[in-house]
Short mmCIF file of C-alpha atoms and ligand atoms in Angstrom, two decimals:
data_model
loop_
_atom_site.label_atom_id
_atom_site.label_comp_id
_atom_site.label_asym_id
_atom_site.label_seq_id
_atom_site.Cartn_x
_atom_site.Cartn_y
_atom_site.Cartn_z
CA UNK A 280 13.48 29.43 -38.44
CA UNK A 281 12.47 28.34 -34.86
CA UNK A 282 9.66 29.58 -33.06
CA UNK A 283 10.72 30.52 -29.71
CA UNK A 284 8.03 27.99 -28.20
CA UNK A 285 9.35 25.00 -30.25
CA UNK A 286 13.24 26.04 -28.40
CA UNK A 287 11.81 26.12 -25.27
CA UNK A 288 9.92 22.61 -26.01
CA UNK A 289 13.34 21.22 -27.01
CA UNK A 290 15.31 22.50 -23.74
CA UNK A 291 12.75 20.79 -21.65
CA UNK A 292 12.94 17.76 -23.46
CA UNK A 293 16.77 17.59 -23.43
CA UNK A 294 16.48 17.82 -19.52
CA UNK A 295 14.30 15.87 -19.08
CA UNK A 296 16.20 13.20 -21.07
CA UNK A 297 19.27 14.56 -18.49
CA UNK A 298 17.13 13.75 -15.26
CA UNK A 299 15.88 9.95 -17.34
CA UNK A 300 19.42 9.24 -17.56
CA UNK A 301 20.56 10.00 -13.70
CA UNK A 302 17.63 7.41 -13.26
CA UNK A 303 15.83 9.40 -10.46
CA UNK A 304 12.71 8.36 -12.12
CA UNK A 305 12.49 4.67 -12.30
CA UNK A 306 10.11 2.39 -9.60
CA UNK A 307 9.81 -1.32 -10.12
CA UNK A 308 8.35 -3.65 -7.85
CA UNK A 309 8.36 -7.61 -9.03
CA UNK A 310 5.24 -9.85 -8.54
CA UNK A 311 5.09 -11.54 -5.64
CA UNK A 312 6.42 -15.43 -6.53
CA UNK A 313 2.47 -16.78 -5.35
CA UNK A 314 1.26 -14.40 -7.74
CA UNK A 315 2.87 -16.12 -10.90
CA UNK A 316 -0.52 -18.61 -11.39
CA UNK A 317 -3.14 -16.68 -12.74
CA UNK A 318 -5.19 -14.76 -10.03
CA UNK A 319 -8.29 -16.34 -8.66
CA UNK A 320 -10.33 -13.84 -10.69
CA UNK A 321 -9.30 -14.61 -14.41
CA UNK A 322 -9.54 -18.61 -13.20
CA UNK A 323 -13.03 -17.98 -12.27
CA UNK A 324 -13.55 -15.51 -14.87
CA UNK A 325 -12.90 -18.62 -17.17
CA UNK A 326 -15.25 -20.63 -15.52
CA UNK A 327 -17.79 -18.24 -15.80
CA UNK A 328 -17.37 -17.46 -11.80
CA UNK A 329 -17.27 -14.70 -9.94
CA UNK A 330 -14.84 -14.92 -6.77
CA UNK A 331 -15.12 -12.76 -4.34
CA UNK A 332 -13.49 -11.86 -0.78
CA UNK A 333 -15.15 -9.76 2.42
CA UNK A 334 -12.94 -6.69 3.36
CA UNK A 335 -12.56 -4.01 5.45
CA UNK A 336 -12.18 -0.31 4.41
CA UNK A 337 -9.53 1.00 6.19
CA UNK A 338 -7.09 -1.74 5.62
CA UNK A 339 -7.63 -1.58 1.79
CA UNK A 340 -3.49 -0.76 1.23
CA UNK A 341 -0.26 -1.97 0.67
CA UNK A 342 -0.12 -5.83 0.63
CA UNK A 343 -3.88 -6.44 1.78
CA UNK A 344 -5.06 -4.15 -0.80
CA UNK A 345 -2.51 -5.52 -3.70
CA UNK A 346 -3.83 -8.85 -2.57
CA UNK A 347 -7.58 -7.84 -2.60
CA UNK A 348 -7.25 -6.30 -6.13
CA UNK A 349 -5.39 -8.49 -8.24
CA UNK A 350 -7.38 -11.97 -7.36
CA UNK A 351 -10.58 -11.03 -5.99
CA UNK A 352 -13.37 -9.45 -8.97
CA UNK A 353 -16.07 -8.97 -6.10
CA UNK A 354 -15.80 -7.22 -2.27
CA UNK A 355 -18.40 -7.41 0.25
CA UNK A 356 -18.16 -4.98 2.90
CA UNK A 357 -17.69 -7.50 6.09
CA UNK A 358 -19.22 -4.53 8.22
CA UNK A 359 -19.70 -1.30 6.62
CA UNK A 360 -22.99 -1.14 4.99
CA UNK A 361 -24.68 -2.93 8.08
CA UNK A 362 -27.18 -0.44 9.33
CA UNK A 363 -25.11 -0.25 12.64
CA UNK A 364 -22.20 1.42 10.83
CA UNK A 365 -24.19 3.39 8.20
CA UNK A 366 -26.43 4.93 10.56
CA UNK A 367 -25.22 4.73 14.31
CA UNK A 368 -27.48 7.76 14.97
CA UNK A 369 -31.14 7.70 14.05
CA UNK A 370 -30.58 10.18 10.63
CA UNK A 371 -27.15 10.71 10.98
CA UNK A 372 -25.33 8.47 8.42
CA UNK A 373 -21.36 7.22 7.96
CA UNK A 374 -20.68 6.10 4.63
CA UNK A 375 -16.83 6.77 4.67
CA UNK A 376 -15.90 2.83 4.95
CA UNK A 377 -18.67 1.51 2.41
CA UNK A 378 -17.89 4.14 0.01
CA UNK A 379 -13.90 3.44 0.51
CA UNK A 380 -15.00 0.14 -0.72
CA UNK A 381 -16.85 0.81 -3.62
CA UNK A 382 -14.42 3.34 -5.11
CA UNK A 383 -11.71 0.51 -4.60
CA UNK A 384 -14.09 -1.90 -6.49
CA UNK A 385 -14.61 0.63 -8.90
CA UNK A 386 -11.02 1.11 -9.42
CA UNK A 387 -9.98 -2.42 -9.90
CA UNK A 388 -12.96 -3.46 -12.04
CA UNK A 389 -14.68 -5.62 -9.26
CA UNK A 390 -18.44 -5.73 -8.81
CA UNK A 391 -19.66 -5.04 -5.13
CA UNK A 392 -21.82 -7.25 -3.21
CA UNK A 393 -24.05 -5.08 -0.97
CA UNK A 394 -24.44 -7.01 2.87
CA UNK A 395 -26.65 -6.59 4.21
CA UNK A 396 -30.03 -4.88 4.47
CA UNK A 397 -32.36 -6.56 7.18
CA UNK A 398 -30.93 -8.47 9.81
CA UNK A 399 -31.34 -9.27 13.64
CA UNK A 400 -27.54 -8.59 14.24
CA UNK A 401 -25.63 -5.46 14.19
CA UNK A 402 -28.38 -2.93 13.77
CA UNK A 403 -28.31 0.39 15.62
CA UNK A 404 -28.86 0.65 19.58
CA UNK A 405 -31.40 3.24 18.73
CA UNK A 406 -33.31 0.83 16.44
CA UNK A 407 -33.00 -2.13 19.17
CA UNK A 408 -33.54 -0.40 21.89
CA UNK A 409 -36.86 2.09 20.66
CA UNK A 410 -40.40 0.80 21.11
CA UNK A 411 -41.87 0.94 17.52
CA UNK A 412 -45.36 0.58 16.37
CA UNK A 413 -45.75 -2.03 13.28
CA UNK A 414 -46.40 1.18 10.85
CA UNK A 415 -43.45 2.67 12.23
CA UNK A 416 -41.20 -0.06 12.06
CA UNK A 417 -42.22 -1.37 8.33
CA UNK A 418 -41.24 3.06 7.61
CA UNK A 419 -38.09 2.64 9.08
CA UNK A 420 -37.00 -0.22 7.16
CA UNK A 421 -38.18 1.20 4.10
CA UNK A 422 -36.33 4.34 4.27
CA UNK A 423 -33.40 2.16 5.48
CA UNK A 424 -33.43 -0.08 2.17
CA UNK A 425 -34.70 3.02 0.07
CA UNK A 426 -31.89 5.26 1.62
CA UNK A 427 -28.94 3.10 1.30
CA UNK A 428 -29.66 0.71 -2.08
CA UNK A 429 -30.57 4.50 -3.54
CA UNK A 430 -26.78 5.39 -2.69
CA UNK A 431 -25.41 2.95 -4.36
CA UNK A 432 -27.81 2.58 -7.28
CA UNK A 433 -25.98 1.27 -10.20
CA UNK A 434 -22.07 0.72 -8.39
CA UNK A 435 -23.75 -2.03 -5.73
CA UNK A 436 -24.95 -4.80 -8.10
CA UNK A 437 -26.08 -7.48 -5.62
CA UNK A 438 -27.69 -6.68 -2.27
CA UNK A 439 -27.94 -9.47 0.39
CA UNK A 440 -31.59 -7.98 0.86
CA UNK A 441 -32.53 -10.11 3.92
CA UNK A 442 -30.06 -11.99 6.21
CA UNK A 443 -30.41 -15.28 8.59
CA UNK A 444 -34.07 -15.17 8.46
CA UNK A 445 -34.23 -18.62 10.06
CA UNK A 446 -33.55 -21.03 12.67
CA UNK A 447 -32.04 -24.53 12.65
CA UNK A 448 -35.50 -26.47 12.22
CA UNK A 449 -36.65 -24.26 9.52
CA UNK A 450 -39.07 -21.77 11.72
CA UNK A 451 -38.41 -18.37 11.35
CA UNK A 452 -36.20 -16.73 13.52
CA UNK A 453 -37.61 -14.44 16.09
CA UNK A 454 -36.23 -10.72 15.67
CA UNK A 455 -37.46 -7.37 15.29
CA UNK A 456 -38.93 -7.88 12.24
CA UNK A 457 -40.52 -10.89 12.30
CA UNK A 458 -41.98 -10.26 15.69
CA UNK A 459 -43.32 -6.90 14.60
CA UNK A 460 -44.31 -7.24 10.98
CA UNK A 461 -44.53 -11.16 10.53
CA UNK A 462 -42.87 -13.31 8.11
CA UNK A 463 -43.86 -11.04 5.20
CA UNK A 464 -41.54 -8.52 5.97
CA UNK A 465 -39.36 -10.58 3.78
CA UNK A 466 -41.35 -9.68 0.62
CA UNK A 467 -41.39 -6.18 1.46
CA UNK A 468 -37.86 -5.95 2.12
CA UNK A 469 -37.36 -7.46 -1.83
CA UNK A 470 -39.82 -5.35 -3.11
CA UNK A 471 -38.54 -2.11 -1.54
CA UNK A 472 -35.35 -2.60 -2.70
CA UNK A 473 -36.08 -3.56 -6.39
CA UNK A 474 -37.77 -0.24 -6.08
CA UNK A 475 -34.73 1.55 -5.11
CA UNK A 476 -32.19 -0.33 -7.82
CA UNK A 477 -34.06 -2.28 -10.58
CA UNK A 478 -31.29 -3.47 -11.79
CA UNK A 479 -29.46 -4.49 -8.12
CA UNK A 480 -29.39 -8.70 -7.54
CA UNK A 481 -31.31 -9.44 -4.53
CA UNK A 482 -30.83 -11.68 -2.59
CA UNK A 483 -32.02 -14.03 0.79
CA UNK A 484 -28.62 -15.20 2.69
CA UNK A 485 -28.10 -17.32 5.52
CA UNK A 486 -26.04 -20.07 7.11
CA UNK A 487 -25.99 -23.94 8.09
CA UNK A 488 -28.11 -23.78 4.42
CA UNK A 489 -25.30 -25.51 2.91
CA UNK A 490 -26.59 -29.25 2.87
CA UNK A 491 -30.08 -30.57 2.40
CA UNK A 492 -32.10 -29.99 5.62
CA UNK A 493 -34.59 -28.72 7.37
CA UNK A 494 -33.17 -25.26 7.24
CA UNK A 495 -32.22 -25.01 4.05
CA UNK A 496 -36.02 -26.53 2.90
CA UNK A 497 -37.14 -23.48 4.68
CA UNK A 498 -35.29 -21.11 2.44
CA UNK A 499 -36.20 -23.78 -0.54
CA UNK A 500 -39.34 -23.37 0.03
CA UNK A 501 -39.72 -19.51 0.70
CA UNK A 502 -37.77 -18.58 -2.15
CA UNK A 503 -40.59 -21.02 -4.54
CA UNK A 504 -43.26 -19.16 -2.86
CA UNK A 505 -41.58 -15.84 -3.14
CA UNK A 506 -41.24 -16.66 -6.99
CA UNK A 507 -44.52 -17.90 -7.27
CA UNK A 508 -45.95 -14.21 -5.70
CA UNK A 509 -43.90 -12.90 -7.78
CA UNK A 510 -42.20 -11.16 -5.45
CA UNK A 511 -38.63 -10.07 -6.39
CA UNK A 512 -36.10 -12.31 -5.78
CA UNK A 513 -32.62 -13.02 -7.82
CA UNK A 514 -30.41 -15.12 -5.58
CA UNK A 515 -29.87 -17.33 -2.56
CA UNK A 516 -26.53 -17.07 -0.40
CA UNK A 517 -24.95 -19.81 1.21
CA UNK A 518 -22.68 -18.60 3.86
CA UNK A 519 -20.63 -21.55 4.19
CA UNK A 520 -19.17 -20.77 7.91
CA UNK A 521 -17.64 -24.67 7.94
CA UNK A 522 -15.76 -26.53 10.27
CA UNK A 523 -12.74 -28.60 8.58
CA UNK A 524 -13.98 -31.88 7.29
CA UNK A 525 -17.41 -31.20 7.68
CA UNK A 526 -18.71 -29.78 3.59
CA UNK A 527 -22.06 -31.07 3.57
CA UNK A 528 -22.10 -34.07 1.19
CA UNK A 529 -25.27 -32.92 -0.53
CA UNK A 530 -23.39 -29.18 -1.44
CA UNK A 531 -23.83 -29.43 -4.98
CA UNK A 532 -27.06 -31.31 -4.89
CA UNK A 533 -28.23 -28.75 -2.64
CA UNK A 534 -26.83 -25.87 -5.39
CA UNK A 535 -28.21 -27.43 -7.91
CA UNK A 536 -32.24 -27.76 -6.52
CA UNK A 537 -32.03 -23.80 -6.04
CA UNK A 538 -30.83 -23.03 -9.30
CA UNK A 539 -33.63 -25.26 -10.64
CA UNK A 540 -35.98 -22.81 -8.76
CA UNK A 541 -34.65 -20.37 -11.30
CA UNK A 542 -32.30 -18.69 -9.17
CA UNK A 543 -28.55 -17.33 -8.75
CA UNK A 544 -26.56 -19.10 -5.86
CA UNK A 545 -23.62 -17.86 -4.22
CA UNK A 546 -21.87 -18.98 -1.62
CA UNK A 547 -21.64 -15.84 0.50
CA UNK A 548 -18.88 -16.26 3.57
CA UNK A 549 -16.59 -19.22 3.07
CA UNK A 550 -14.13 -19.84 5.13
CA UNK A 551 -13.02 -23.83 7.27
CA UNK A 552 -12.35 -23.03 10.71
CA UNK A 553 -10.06 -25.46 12.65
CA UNK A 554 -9.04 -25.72 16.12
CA UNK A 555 -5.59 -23.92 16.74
CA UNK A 556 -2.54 -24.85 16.52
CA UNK A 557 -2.51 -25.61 13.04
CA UNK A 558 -0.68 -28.13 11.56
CA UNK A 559 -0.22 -29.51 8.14
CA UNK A 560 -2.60 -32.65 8.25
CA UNK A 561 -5.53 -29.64 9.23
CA UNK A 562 -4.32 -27.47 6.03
CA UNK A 563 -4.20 -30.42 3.81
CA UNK A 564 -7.88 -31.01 5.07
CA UNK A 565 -8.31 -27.50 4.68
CA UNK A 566 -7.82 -27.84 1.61
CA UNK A 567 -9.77 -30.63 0.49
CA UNK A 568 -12.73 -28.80 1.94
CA UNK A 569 -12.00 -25.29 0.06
CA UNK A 570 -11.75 -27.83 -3.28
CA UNK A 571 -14.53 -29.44 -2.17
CA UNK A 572 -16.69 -26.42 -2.22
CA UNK A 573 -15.15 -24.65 -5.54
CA UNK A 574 -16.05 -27.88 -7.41
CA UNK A 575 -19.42 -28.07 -6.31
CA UNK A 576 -19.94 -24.40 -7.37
CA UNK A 577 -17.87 -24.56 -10.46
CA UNK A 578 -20.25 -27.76 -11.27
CA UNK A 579 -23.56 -25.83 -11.38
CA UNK A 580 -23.94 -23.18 -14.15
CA UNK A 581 -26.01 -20.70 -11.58
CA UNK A 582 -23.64 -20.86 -9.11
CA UNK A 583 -22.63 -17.62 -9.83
CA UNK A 584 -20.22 -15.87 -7.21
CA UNK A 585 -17.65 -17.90 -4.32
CA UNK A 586 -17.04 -15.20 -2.03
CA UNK A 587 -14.50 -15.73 1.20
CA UNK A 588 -14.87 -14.26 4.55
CA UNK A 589 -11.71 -11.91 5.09
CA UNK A 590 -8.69 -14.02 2.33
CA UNK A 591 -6.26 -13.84 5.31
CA UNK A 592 -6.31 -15.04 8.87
CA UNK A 593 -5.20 -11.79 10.24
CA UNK A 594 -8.59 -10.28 9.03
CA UNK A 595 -11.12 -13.39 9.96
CA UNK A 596 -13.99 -13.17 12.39
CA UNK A 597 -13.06 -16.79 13.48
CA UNK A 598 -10.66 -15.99 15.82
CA UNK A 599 -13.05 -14.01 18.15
CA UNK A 600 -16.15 -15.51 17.52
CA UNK A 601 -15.14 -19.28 18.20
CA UNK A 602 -12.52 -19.10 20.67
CA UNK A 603 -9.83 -22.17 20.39
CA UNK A 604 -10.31 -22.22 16.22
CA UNK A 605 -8.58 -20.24 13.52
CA UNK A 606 -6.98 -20.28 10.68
CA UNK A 607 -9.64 -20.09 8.30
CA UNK A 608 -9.12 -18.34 5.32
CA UNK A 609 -6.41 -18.75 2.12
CA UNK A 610 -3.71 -17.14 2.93
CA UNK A 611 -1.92 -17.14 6.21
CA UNK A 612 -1.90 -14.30 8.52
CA UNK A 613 1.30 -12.54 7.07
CA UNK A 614 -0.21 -12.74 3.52
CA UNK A 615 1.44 -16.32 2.37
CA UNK A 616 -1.03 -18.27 0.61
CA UNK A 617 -1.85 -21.78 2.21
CA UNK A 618 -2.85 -25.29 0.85
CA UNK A 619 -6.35 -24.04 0.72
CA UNK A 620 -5.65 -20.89 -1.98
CA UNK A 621 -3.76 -23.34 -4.20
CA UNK A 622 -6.72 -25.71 -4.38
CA UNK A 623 -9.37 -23.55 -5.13
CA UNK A 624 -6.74 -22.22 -8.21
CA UNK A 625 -6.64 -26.12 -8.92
CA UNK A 626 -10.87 -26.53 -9.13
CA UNK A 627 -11.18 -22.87 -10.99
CA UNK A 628 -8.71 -25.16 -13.35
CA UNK A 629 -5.58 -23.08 -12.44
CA UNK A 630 -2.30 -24.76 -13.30
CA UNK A 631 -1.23 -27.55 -11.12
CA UNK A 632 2.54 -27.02 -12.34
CA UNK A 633 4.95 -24.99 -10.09
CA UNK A 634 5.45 -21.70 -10.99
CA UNK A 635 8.97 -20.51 -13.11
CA UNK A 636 10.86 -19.00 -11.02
CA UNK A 637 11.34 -15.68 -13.33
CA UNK A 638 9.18 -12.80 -12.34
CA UNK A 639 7.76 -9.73 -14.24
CA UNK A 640 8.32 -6.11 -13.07
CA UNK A 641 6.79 -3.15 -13.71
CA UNK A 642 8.67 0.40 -14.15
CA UNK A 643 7.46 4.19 -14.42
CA UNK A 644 9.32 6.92 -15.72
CA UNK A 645 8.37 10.48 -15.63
CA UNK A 646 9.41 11.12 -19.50
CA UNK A 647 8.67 15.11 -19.03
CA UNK A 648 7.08 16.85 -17.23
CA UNK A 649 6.25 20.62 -17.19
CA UNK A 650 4.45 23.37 -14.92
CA UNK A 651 1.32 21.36 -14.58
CA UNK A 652 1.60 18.59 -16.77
CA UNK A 653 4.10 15.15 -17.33
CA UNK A 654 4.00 12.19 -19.15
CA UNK A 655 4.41 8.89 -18.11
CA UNK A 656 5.53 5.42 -19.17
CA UNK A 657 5.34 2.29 -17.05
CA UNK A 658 6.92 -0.44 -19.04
CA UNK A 659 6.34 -4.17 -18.04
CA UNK A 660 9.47 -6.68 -18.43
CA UNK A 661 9.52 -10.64 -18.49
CA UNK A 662 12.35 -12.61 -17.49
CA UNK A 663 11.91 -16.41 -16.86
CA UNK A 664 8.10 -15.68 -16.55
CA UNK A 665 5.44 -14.47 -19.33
CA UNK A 666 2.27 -12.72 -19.55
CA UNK A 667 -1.14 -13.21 -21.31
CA UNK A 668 -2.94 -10.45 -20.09
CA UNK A 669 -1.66 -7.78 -17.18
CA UNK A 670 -3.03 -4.70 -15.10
CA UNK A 671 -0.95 -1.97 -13.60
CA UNK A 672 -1.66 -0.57 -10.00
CA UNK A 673 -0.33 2.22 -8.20
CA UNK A 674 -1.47 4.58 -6.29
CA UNK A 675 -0.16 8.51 -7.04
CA UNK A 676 1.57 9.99 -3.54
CA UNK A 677 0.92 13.71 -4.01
CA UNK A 678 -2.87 14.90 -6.27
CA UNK A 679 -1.69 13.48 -9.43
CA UNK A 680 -4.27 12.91 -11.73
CA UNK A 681 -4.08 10.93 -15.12
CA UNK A 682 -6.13 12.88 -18.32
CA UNK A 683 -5.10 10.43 -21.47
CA UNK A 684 -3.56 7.08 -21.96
CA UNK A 685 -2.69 5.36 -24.64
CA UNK A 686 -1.89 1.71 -25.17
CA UNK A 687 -3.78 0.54 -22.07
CA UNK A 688 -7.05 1.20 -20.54
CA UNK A 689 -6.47 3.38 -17.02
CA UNK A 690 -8.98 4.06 -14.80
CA UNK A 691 -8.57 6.49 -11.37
CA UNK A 692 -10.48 6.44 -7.86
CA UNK A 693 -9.00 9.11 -5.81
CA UNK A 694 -5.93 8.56 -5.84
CA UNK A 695 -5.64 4.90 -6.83
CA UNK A 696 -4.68 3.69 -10.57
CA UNK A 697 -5.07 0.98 -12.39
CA UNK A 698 -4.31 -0.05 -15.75
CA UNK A 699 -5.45 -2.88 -18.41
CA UNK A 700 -3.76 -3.97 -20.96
CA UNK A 701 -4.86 -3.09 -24.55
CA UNK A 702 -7.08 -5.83 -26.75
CA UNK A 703 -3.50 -6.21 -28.76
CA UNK A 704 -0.51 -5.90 -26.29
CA UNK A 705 -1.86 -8.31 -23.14
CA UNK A 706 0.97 -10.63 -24.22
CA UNK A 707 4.66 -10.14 -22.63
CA UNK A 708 7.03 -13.02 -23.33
CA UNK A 709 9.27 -14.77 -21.60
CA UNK A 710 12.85 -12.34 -22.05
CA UNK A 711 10.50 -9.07 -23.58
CA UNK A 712 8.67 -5.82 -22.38
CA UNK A 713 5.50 -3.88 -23.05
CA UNK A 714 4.81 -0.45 -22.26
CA UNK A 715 1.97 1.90 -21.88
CA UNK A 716 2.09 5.79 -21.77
CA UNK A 717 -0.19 8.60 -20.28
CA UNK A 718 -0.18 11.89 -19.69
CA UNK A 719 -1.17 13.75 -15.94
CA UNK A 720 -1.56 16.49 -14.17
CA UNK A 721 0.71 17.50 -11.17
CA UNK A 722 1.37 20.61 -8.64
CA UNK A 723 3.90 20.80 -6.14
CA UNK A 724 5.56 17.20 -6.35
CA UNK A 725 5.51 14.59 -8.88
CA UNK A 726 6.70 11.29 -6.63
CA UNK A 727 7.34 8.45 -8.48
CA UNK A 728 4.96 5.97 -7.05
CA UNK A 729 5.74 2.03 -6.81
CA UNK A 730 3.50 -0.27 -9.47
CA UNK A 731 2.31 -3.43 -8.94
CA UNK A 732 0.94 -5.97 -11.15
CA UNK A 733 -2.08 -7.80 -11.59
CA UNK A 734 -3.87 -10.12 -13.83
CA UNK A 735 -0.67 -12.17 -14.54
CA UNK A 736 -1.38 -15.05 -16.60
CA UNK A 737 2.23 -16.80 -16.22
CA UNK A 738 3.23 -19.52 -19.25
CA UNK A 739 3.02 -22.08 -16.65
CA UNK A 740 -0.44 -21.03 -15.93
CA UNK A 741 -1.24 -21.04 -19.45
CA UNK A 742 0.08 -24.63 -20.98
CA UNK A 743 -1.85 -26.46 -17.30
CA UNK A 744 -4.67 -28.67 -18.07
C1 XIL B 252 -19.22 -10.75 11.01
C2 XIL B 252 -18.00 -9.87 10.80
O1 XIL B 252 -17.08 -10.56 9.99
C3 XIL B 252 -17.39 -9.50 12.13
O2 XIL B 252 -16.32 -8.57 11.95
C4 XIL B 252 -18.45 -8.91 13.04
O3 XIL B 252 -17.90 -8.66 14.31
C5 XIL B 252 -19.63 -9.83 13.15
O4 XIL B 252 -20.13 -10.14 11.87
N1 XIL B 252 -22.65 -13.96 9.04
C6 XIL B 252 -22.77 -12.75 8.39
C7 XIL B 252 -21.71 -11.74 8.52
O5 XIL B 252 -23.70 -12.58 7.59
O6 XIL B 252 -22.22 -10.44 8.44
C8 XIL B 252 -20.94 -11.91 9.79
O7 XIL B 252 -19.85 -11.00 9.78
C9 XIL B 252 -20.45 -13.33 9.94
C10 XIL B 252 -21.62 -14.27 9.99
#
């Protein structure tokens, strides 16, 4: 005989079946067409490459966050952890941007590069504008380095410890640190902040240190004597601020002597500024460059992470800071990707075919739900396109919060999700579906939020040389 649970368990499930049918449950969103190459990410991946973009926090939705996710596996923080935003007030700190950032990163499996810790730009008017003894200053910037590395101990993995320490002839620069504690407070800086995150990258960063010269023999030869002192350090940055047509010819050579040091090299801030209007001769040579400077880092072993500066024009520094020149990024300023994305897909060794034309879509379903609980299914379907591996975003519209999945790996930040495809069902052919399932919790509303996808390793993608 029935239990009187087991009928109630069966009239649920028979309407929920009802409200399945009327379809008032069903999202899909297809891939963006651009997005049917593998993501920058699993080309780099393959190469053994981080890539990386700068963001900013607040802007981390809709397309520029979909965007940001599924190609990019590293963010830097274009202004949030700089000590002017985390501390505007002398002990009063704002860490709502840099920690939107991380939990994004965390969500969508990206590592976080940390920029930056001492530099003569963008540091607090009360820090500028105080009168400091030595002793005071060399406390301040410990408790700086201590205070914020120590926040993000273990979810910031690379720190760009010191930035633009030099000038164009290889002296150092003059700024508040140098002038006040000398040249050492380099080595300090390092050393306090291997204190605060042992296991943090550090790094030295600065620009026009692309090329051989005299400024980047400067940094060659502090970082040997750093090493030599054994003083910490992990990495160099090369910003790579560049000006179309002008990659240094000596790029890789240049790569290479620093990773003979024993050192991680990343180039830090890409992006090829041109002078506006652009046309398409400038993007072709846009392009060139970008491929240009993917080779030479996909050609050294330690060149480790190729990070842009903003992946769209509408969120570049350029446009401000050199007035007359734009257009510098990958992707145009409504979120079309240029020449220049395509060829660094082409040196990661992304596909040089065009893309099918098919598309994959992803769709959730409430399949029942009850006074605090449902469960969900988000099913992924091919047609004239195919996938090798796949990850499900959305982001849940009213406090849901996912407590099990099964047949994919979900992770949630707030109120972002995102979900990888098990070891054994990454593949969805050409004409077929996969599916994942997961139960939640809910209270008030259950909206049916819209999924995108990332990851997407097309066939095209796949069968390119
Ligand atoms: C830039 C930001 O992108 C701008 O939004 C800000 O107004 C100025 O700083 N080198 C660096 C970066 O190390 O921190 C700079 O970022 C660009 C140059």
């Amino acid at each position: 005989m029935k239990t009187s649970r087991s009928a109630v368990r069966a009239r649920l499930a028979a309407l929920c079946a009802g409200l399945l049918a009327a379809g008032a449950l069903l999202a899909a969103q297809a891939l963006p067409a651009h997005a049917a190459d593998a993501p920058l990410r699993d080309l780099a991946a393959a190469k053994g490459k981080v890539m990386g973009t700068a963001v900013t926090g607040s802007k981390l939705t809709g397309t520029y966050g979909d965007i940001a996710g599924a190609q990019f596996s590293s963010l830097t923080p274009g202004n949030a952890m700089k000590w002017g935003s985390v501390e505007p007030t002398q002990g009063s700190f704002d860490w709502a941007e840099a920690d939107r950032i991380v939990a994004f990163a965390q969500a969508h499996g990206q590592l976080v590069r940390g920029h930056t810790l001492v530099w003569h730009s963008q540091n607090p008017g009360w820090l500028t504008n105080g009168s400091w003894t030595p002793a005071q200053l060399s406390t301040l910037l410990q408790n700086h380095i201590g205070t914020e590395v120590g926040r993000y101990k273990g979810k910031v993995s690379v720190w760009d410890v010191v930035n633009e320490p030099f000038n164009e002839d290889g002296t150092y620069r003059s700024t508040l640190w140098y002038d006040g504690l000398g040249a050492d407070y380099i080595a300090s800086a390092l050393t306090w902040a291997r204190a605060a995150d042992p296991a943090a990258k550090l790094y030295i960063n600065d620009y026009n240190v692309e090329g051989v010269g005299a400024k980047s023999t400067a940094l060659y030869n502090l970082v040997r004597s750093l090493k030599d002192r054994g003083v910490p350090i992990d990495g160099v940055g090369l910003q790579a601020h560049l000006i179309l047509g002008q990659v240094p010819g000596t790029l890789q050579q240049n790569i290479q002597r620093f990773a003979d040091l024993g050192v991680d090299v990343a180039i830090t801030e890409l992006d090829v500024r041109m002078a506006l209007p652009a046309d398409s001769a400038k993007l072709a040579q846009q392009a060139a460059d970008y491929k240009a400077v993917t080779a030479a880092c996909v050609a050294v072993a330690r060149c480790v992470n190729l990070t842009v500066w903003g992946f769209t024009d509408s969120d570049s520094w350029v446009d401000s800071t050199f007035p007359g020149y734009g257009a510098a990024t990958p992707y145009d300023a409504s979120y079309a990707p240029k020449p220049a994305y395509t060829a660094i897909a082409q040196a990661l060794g992304g596909g040089t075919t065009t893309p099918p034309t098919g598309a994959c879509t992803a769709a959730y379903a409430v399949t029942s739900q009850w006074n605090t609980g449902f469960t969900g299914q988000v099913t992924i379907t091919c047609s004239g396109a195919a996938l090798s591996s796949w990850r499900a975003n959305w982001t849940f519209g009213a406090g849901q919060q996912i407590t099990q999945a099964w047949n994919a790996t979900c992770t949630q930040s707030g109120s972002a999700v995102s979900c990888a495809n098990a070891s054994y069902n990454g593949t969805v052919p050409d004409g077929g579906s996969v599916g994942f399932g997961f139960n939640g919790t809910w209270s008030g509303a259950n909206p049916v939020p819209a999924v995108t996808l990332g990851q997407a390793v097309s066939a095209a993608a796949r069968t390119a040389p």
